[in-house]
XYZ file of C-alpha atoms in Angstrom:
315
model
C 9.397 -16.905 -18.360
C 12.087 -14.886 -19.486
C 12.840 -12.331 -22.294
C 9.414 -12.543 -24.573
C 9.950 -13.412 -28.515
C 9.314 -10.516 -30.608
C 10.345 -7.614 -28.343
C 14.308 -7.678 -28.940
C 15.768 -4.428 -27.475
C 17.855 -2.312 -29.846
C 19.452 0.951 -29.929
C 16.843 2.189 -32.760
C 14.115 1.976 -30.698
C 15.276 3.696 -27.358
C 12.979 6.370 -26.533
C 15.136 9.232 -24.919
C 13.861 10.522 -21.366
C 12.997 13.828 -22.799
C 10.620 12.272 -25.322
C 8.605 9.581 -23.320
C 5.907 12.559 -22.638
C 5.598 13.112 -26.439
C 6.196 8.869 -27.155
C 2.751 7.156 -28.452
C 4.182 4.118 -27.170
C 3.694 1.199 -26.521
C 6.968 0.787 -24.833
C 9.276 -2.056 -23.245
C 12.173 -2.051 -20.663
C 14.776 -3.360 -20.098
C 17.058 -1.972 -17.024
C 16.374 1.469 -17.223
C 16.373 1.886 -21.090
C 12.898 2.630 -22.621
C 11.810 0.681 -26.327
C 9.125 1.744 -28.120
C 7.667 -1.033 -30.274
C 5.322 -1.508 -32.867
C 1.616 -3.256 -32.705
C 2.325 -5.886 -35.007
C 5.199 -6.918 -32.191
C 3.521 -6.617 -29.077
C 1.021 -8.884 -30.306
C 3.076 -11.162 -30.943
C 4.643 -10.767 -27.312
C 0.831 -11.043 -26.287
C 0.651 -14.562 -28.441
C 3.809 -15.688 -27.057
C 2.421 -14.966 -23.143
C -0.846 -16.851 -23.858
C 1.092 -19.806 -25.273
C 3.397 -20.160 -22.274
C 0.446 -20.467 -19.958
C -0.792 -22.956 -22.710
C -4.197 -21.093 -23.212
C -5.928 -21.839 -26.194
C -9.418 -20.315 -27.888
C -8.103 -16.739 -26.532
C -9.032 -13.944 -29.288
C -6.706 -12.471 -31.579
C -5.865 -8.601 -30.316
C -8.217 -6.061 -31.351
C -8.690 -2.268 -30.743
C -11.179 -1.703 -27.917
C -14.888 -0.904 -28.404
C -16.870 1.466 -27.364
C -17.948 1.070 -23.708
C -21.179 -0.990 -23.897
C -24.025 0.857 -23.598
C -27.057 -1.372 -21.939
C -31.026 -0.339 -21.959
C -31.877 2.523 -19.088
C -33.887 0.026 -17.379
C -31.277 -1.937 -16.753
C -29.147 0.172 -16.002
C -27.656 0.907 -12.018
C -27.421 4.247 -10.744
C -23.739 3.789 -11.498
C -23.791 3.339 -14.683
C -26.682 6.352 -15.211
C -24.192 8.740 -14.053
C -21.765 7.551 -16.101
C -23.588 7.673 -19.006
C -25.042 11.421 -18.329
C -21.560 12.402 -17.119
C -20.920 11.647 -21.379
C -22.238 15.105 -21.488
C -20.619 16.806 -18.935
C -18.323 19.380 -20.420
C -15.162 18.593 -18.525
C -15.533 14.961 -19.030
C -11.735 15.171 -19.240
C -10.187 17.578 -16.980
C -7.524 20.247 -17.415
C -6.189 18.692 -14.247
C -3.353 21.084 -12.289
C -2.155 17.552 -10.872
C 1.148 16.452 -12.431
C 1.519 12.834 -14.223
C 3.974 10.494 -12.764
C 7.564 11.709 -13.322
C 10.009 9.288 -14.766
C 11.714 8.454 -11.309
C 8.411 7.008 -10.000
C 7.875 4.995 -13.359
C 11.220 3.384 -12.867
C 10.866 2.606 -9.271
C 7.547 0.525 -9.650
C 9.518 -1.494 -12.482
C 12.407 -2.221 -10.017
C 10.058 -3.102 -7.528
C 6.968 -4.923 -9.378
C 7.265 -8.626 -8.977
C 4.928 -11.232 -10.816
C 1.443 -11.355 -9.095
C 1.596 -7.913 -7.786
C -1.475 -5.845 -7.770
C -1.449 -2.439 -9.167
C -3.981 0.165 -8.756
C -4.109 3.976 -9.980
C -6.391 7.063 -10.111
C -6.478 9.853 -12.654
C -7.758 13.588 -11.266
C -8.465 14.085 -15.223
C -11.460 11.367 -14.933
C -14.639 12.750 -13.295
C -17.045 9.653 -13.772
C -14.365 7.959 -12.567
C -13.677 10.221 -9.881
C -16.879 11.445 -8.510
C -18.312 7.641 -8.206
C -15.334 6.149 -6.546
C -15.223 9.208 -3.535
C -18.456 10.588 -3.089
C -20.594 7.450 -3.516
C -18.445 5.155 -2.290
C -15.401 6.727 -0.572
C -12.792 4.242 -2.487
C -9.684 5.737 -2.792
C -8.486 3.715 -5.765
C -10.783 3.369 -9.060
C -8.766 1.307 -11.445
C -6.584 -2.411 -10.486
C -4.636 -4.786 -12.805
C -2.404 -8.074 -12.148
C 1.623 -7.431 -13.392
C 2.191 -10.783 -15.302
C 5.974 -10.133 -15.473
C 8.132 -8.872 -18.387
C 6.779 -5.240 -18.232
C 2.939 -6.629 -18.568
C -0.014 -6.219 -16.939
C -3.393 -7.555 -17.596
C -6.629 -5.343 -16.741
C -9.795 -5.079 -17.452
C -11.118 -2.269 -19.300
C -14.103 -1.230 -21.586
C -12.672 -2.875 -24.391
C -12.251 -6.286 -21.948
C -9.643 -8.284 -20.033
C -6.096 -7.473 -22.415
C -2.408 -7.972 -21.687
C -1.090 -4.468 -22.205
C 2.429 -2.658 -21.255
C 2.818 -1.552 -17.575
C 4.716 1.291 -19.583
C 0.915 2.768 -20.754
C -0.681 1.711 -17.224
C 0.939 4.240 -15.212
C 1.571 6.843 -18.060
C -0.853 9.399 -18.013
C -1.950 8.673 -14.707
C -1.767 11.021 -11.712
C -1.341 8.413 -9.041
C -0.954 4.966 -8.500
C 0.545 2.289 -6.012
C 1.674 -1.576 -5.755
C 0.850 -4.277 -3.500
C 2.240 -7.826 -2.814
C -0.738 -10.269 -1.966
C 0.317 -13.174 0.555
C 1.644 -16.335 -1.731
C 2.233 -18.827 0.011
C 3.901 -21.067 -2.950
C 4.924 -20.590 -6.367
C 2.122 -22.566 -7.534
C -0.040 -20.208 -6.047
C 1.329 -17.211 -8.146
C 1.614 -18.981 -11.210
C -2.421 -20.272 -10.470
C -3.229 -16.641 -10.011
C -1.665 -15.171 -13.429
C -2.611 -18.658 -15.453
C -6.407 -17.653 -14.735
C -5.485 -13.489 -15.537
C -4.524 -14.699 -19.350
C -7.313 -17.495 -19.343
C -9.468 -14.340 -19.324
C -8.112 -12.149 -21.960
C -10.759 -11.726 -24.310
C -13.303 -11.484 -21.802
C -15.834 -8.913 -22.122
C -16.282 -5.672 -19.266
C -18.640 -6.120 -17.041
C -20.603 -2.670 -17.283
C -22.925 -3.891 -14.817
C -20.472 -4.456 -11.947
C -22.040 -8.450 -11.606
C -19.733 -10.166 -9.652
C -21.818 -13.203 -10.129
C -21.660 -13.439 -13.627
C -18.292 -15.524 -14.667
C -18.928 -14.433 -18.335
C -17.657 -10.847 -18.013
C -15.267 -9.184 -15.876
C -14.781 -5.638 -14.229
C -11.116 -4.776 -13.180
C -11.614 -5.660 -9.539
C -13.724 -8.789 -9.867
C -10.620 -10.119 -12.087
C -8.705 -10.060 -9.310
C -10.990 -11.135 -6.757
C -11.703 -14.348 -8.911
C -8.135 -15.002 -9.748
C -6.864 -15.391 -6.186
C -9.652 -17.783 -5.130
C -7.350 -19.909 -7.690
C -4.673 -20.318 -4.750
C -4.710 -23.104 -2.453
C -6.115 -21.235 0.373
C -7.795 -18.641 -1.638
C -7.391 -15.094 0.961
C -10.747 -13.740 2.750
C -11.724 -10.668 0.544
C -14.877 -8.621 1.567
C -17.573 -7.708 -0.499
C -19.298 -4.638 -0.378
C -22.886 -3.539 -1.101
C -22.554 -0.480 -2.988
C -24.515 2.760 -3.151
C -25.986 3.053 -6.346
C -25.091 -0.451 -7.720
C -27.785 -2.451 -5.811
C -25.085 -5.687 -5.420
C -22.479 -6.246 -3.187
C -18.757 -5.851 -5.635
C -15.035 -5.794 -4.875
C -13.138 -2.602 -4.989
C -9.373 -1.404 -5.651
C -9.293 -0.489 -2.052
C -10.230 -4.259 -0.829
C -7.904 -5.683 -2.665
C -4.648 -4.058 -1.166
C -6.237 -4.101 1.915
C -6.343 -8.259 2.242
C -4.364 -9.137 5.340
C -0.974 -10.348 4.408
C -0.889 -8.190 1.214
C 2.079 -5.984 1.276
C 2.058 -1.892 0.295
C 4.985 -1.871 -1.681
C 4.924 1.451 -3.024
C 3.008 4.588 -3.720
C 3.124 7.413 -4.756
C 0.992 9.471 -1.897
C -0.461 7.975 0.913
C -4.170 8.224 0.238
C -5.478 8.190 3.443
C -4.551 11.719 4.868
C -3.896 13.012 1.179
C -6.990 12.081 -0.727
C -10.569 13.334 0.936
C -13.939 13.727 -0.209
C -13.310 17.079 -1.373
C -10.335 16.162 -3.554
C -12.868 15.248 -6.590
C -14.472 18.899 -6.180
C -11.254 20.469 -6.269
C -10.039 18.749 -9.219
C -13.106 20.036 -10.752
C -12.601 23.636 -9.511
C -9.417 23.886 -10.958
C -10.419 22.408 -14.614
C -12.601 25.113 -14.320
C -10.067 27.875 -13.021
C -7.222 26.767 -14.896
C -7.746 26.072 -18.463
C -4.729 26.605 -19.806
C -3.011 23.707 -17.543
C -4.269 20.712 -19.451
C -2.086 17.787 -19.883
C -3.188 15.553 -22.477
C -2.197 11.480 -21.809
C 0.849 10.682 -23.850
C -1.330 6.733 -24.306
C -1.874 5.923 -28.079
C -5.247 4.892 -28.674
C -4.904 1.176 -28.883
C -3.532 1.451 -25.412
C -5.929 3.798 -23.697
C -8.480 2.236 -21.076
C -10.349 3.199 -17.877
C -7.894 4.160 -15.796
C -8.569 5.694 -12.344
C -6.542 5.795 -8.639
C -4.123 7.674 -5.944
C -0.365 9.536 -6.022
C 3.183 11.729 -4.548
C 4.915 10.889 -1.535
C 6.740 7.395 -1.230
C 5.345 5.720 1.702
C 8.072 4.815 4.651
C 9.216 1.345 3.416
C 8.458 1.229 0.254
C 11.821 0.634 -1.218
């Protein structure tokens, strides 16, 4: 679709590139101009989205909740650490690590194509962190689907939303984008048709990949492209500390045929095991570095995954 109803571009509501850092967002592009807009209009952008892919019953916006808290003996290891890493004192890091810069915003909105996978990590996010490297050596915590128009759709603690790729990579340390293998249109458009079929959907807390009722940010993914024709071979993995096998950020990318587009490191030989401890070392050492995110409230979400050196071919 093209330009969406409700977000019309002026001259009042270009954010200057000196003041996107400071911006609460959320924000809009068009060429390499930055809009901020109001809530009351992005929804309506949102309601415009779910109407041109003709999906009905879908619930009317909302603020997220608070991350669903389930009994302890139900609970995975996973989610125990999360839960006790509630009271961890750096729960949000003074991270050293800088946030995106503007350039590297730009470039994924140049590049990002409809039906591209993105995928991000934050060194600010310990539970985030700590579970994705040392328990399961993932390099990326954190994927969502870019629907087009400067919107993604994830799936965070407060559920599956359409959001602004604007607040996706904003506040983030590092992130990348990947081109899955479609074969057709159809295929693309049956792969973001089932994304907004979900919004509303509640988080899966307990990583269930075989419960169609909730989603986690990964298993979105994974159960949107089995909507293509000939639905891509994605491995599952049985998880330390999780008891089931689930997808991860780092399967995803990594179907054959996908495509690395862009990112901003190369995560292999940049991110190690020891890259969560020394995130953690320097929160400690370096207090006076913190960087809080620029994402207004509404907007805020798990976030999580790698980022600075532009990977040969990538442009």
């Amino acid at each position: 679709m093209g330009r969406i109803p409700g977000l019309s571009a002026s001259p009042d509501r270009e954010v200057p590139q000196s003041q996107l850092r400071s911006s609460r967002g959320p924000f809009y592009r068009e060429g390499h101009a930055v809009y901020e807009f109001t809530r009351d209009e992005f929804v309506g952008a949102r309601e415009a989205m779910l109407q041109h892919y003709h999906i009905k019953g879908a619930p009317q916006w909302k603020e997220p909740p608070e991350f669903e808290s389930r009994p302890k003996e139900h609970q995975s290891l996973y989610q125990k650490i999360l839960c006790a890493m509630k009271a961890f004192p750096f729960r949000s890091f003074r991270t050293t690590s800088p946030f995106l810069p503007e350039a590297m915003v730009a470039q994924v909105y140049e590049i990002a194509r409809p039906g591209d996978i993105l995928v991000q990590r934050r060194d600010g996010a310990p539970q985030l962190e700590f579970a994705g490297k040392l328990l399961w050596n993932c390099n990326w915590i954190h994927a969502a689907l870019y629907v087009g128009n400067g919107l993604i759709i994830e799936s965070t603690r407060g559920g599956v939303e359409l959001r602004p790729l604007d607040n996706f990579l904003r506040g983030v340390n590092h992130a990348a984008l990947a081109r899955p293998q479609y074969k057709s249109d159809e295929d693309r458009e049956a792969v973001i048709g089932y994304t907004m079929s979900q919004v509303g959907k509640p988080f899966d807390s307990g990583l269930d990949i075989t419960e169609d009722g909730r989603q986690y940010c990964t298993e979105l993914l994974y159960r949107a492209l089995q909507k293509m024709k000939t639905p891509p071979q994605i491995p599952l993995r049985k998880m330390l500390g999780v008891g089931k096998e689930i997808v991860t950020a780092d399967d995803l990318i990594s179907i054959p045929g996908t495509r690395l587009l862009w990112a901003s490191e190369d995560p292999e030989t940049t991110y190690t095991i020891f890259t969560p401890v020394r995130n953690a070392l320097s929160a400690i050492l370096s207090p006076h570095q913190h960087r809080e995110s620029p994402l207004s409230p509404p907007f805020r979400g798990i976030s999580g995954l790698p980022g600075k050196k532009q990977i040969p071919g990538s442009s």
